[in-house]
PDB file of C-alpha atoms in Angstrom:
ATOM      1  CA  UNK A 925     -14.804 -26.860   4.215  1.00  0.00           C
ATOM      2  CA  UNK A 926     -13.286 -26.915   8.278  1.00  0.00           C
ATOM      3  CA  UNK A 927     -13.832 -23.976  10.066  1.00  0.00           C
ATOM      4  CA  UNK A 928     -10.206 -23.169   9.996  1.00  0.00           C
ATOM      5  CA  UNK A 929     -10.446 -22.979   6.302  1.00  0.00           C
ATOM      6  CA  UNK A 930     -13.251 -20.760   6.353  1.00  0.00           C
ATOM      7  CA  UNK A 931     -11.306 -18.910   8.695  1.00  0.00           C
ATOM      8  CA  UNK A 932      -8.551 -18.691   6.751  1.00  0.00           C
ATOM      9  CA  UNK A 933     -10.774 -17.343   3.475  1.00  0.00           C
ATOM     10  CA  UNK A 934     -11.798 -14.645   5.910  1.00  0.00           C
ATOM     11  CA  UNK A 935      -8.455 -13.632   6.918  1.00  0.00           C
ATOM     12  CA  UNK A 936      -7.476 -13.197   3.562  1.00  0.00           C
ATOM     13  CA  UNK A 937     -10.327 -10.548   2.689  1.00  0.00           C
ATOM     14  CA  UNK A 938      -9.284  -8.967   5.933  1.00  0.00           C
ATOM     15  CA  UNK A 939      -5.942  -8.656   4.486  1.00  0.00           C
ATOM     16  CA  UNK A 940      -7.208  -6.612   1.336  1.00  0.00           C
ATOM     17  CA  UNK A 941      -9.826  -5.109   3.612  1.00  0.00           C
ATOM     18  CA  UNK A 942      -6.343  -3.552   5.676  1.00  0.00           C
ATOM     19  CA  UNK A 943      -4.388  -2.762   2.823  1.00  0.00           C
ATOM     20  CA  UNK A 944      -7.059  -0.860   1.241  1.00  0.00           C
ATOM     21  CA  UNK A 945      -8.102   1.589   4.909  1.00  0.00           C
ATOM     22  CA  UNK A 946      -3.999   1.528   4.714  1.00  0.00           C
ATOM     23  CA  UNK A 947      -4.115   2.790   1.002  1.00  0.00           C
ATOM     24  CA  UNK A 948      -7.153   5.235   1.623  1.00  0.00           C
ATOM     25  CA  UNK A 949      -5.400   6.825   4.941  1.00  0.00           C
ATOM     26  CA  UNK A 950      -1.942   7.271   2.956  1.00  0.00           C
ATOM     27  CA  UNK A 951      -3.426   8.824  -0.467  1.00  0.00           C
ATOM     28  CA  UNK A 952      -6.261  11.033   1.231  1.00  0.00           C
ATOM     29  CA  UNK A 953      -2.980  12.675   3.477  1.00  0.00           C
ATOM     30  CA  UNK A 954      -1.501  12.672   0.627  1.00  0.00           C
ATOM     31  CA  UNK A 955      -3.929  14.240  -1.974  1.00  0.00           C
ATOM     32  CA  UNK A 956      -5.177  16.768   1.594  1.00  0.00           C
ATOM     33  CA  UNK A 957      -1.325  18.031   1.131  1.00  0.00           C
ATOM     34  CA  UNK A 958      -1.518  18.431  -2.699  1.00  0.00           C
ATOM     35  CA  UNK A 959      -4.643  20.510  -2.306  1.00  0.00           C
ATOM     36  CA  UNK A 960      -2.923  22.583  -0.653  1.00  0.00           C
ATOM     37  CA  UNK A 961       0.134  22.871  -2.145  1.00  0.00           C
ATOM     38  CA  UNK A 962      -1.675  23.764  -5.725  1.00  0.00           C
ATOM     39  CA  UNK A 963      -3.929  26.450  -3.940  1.00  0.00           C
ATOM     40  CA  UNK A 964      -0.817  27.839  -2.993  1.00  0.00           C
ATOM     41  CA  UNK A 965       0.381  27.665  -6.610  1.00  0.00           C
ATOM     42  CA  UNK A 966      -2.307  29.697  -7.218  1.00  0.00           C
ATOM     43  CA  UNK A 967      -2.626  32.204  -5.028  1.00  0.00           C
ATOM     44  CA  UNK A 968       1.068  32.842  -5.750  1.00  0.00           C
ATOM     45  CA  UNK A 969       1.025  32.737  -9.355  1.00  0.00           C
ATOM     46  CA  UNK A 970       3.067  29.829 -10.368  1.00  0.00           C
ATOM     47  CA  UNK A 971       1.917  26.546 -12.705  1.00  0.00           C
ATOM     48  CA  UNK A 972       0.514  23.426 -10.154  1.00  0.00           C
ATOM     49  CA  UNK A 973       2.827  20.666 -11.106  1.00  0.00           C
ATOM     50  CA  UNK A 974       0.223  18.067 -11.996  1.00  0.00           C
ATOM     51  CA  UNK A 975       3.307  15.555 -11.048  1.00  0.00           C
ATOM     52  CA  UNK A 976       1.471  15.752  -7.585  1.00  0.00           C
ATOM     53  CA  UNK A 977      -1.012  13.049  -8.296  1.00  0.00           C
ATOM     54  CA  UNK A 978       1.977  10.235  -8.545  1.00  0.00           C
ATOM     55  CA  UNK A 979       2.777  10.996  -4.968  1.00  0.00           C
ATOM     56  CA  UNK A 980      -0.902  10.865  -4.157  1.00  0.00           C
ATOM     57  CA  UNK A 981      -1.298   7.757  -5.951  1.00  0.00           C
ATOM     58  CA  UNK A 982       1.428   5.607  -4.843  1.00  0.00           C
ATOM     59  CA  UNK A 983      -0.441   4.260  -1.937  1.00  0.00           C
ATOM     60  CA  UNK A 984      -2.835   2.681  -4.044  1.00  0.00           C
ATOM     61  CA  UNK A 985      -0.624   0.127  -4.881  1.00  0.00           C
ATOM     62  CA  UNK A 986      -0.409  -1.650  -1.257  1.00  0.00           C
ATOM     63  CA  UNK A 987      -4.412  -2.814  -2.042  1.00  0.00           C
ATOM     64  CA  UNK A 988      -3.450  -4.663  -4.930  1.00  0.00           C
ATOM     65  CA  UNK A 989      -0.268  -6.304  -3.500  1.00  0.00           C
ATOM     66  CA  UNK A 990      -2.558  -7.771  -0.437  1.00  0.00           C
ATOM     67  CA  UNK A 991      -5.025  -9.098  -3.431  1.00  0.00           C
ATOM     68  CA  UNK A 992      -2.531 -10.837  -4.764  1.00  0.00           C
ATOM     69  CA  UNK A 993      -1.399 -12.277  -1.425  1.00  0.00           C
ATOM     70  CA  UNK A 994      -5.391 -13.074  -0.797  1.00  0.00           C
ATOM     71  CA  UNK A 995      -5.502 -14.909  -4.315  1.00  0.00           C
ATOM     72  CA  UNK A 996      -2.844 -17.159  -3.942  1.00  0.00           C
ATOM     73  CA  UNK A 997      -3.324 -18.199  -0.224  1.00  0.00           C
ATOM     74  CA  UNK A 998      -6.965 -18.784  -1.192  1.00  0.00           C
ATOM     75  CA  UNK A 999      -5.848 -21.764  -3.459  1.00  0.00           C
ATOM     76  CA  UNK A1000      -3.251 -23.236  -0.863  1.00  0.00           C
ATOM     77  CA  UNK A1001      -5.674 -23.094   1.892  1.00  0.00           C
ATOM     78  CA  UNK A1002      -8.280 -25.168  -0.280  1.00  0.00           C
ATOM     79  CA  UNK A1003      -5.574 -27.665  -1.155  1.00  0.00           C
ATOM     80  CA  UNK A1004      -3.633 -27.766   2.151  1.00  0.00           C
ATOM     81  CA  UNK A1005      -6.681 -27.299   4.894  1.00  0.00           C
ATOM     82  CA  UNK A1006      -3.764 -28.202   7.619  1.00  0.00           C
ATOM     83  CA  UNK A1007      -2.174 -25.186   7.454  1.00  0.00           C
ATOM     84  CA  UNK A1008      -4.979 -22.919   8.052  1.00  0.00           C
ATOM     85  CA  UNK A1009      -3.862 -21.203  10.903  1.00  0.00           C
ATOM     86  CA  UNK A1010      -0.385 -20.386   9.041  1.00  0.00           C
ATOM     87  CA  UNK A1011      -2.699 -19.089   6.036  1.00  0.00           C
ATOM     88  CA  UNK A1012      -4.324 -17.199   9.066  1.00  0.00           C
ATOM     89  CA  UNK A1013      -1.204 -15.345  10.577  1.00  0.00           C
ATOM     90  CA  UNK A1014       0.413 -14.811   6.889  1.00  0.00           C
ATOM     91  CA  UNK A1015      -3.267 -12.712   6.258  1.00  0.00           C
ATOM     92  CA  UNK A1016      -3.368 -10.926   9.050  1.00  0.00           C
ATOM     93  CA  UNK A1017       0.260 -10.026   9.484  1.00  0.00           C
ATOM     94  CA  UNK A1018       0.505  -9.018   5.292  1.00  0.00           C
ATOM     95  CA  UNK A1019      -2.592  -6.825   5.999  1.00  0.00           C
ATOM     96  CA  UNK A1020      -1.260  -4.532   8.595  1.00  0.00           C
ATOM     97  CA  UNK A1021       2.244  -4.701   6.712  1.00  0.00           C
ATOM     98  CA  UNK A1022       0.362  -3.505   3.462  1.00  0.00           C
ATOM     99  CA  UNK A1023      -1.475  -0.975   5.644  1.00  0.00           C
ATOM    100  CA  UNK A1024       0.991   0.316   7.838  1.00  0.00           C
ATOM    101  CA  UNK A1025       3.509   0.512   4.209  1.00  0.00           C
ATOM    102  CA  UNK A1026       1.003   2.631   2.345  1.00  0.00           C
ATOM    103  CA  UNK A1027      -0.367   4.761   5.634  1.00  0.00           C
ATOM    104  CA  UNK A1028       3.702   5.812   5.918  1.00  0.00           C
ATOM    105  CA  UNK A1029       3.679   6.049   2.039  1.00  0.00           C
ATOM    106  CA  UNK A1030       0.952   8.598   1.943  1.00  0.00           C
ATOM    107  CA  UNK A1031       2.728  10.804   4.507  1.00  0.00           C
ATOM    108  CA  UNK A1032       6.110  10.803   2.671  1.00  0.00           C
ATOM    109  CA  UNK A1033       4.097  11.557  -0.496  1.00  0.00           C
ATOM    110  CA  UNK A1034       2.948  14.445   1.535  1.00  0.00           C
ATOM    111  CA  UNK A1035       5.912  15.953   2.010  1.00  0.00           C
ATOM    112  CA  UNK A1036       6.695  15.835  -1.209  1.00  0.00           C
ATOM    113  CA  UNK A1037       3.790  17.522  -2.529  1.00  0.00           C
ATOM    114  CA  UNK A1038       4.486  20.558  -0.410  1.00  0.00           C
ATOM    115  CA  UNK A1039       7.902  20.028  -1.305  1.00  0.00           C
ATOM    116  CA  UNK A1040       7.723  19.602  -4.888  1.00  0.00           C
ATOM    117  CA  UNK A1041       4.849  22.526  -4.864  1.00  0.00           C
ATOM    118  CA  UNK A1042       7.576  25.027  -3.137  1.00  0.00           C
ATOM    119  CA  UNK A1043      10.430  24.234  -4.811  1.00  0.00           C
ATOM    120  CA  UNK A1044       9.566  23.035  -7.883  1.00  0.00           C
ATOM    121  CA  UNK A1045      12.871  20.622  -7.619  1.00  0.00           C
ATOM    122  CA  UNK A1046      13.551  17.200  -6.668  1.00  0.00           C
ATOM    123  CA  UNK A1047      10.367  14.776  -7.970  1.00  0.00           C
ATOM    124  CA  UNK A1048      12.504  12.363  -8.224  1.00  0.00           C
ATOM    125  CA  UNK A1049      14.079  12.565  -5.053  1.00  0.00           C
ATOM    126  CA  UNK A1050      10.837  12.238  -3.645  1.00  0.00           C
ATOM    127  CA  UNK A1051       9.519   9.327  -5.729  1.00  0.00           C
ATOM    128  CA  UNK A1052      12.610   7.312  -4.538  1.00  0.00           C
ATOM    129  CA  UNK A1053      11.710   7.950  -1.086  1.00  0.00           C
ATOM    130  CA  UNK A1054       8.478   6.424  -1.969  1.00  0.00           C
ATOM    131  CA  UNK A1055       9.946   3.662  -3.629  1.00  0.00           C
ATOM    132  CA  UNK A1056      12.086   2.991  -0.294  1.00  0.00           C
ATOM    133  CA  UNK A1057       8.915   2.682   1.532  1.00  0.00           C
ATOM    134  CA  UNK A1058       7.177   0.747  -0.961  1.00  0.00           C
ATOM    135  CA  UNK A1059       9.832  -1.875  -0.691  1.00  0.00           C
ATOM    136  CA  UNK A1060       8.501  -2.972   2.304  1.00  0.00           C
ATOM    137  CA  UNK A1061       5.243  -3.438   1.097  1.00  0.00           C
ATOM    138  CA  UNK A1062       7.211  -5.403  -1.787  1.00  0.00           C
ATOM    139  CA  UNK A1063       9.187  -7.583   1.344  1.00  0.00           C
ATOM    140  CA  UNK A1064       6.060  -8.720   3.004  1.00  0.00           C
ATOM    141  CA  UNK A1065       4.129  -9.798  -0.908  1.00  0.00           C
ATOM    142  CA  UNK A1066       6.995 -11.747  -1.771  1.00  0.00           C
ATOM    143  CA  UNK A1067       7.857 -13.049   1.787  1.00  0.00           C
ATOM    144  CA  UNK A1068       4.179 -13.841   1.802  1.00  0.00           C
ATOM    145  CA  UNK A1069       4.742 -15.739  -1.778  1.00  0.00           C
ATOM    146  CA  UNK A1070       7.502 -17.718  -0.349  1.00  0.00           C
ATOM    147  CA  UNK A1071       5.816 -18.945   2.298  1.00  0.00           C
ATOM    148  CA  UNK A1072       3.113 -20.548   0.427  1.00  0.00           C
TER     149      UNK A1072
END
């Protein structure tokens, strides 16, 4: 194995490694605002919509698209060692996409907690928003896929 290719192996943990601060940063804002959105339930009386924990756990998802990325470059770097450094950039670039995706999710999700918790209308207003910024997180996976 070349240096680049080890390298390149590297890169590709780093991607998950990004993805998953990305997805920890966007569900603990996330889950902080749902907290506090049932407490206010409570103190006020109402039912805590349990439908919180969707929007805290969309970020999640982010981790697994950048394994997936990691997976499949991990094979094409073994069988094509001359494209290392492209293997390289595709890692590091899908990471902080993945990250950035699911730090933005988590802050949406947020929003919607308090949102959701106040109003008790429009979940799936909210979850679309999600979706929206999920898509990007989509883009870069499949971008990524087409690349190899």
């Amino acid at each position: 194995m070349t240096t680049m290719q080890a390298l390149a192996l590297g890169v590709g943990y780093m991607a998950v490694g990004l993805a998953a601060v990305g997805s920890a940063i966007g569900a603990g804002v996330a889950g902080a605002a749902a907290i506090g959105a049932w407490k206010k339930c409570y103190q006020q009386g109402k039912a805590a919509p349990y439908l919180l924990l969707a929007m805290v756990g969309a970020p999640l998802s982010q981790t697994i698209y950048a394994m997936l990325m990691m997976v499949l470059s991990k094979e094409n770097i073994i069988k094509k060692p001359e494209l290392a450094f492209a293997y390289i950039c595709m890692g590091l670039l899908g990471g902080v996409a993945q990250m950035v995706s699911a730090i933005f999710q988590g802050r949406c999700g947020a929003n919607g907690c308090v949102a959701l918790a106040e109003t008790g209308k429009g979940f799936s207003n909210y979850l679309v928003v999600l979706g929206v910024v999920e898509t990007c997180a989509i883009f870069a996976l499949i971008f990524s896929f087409m690349a190899l």
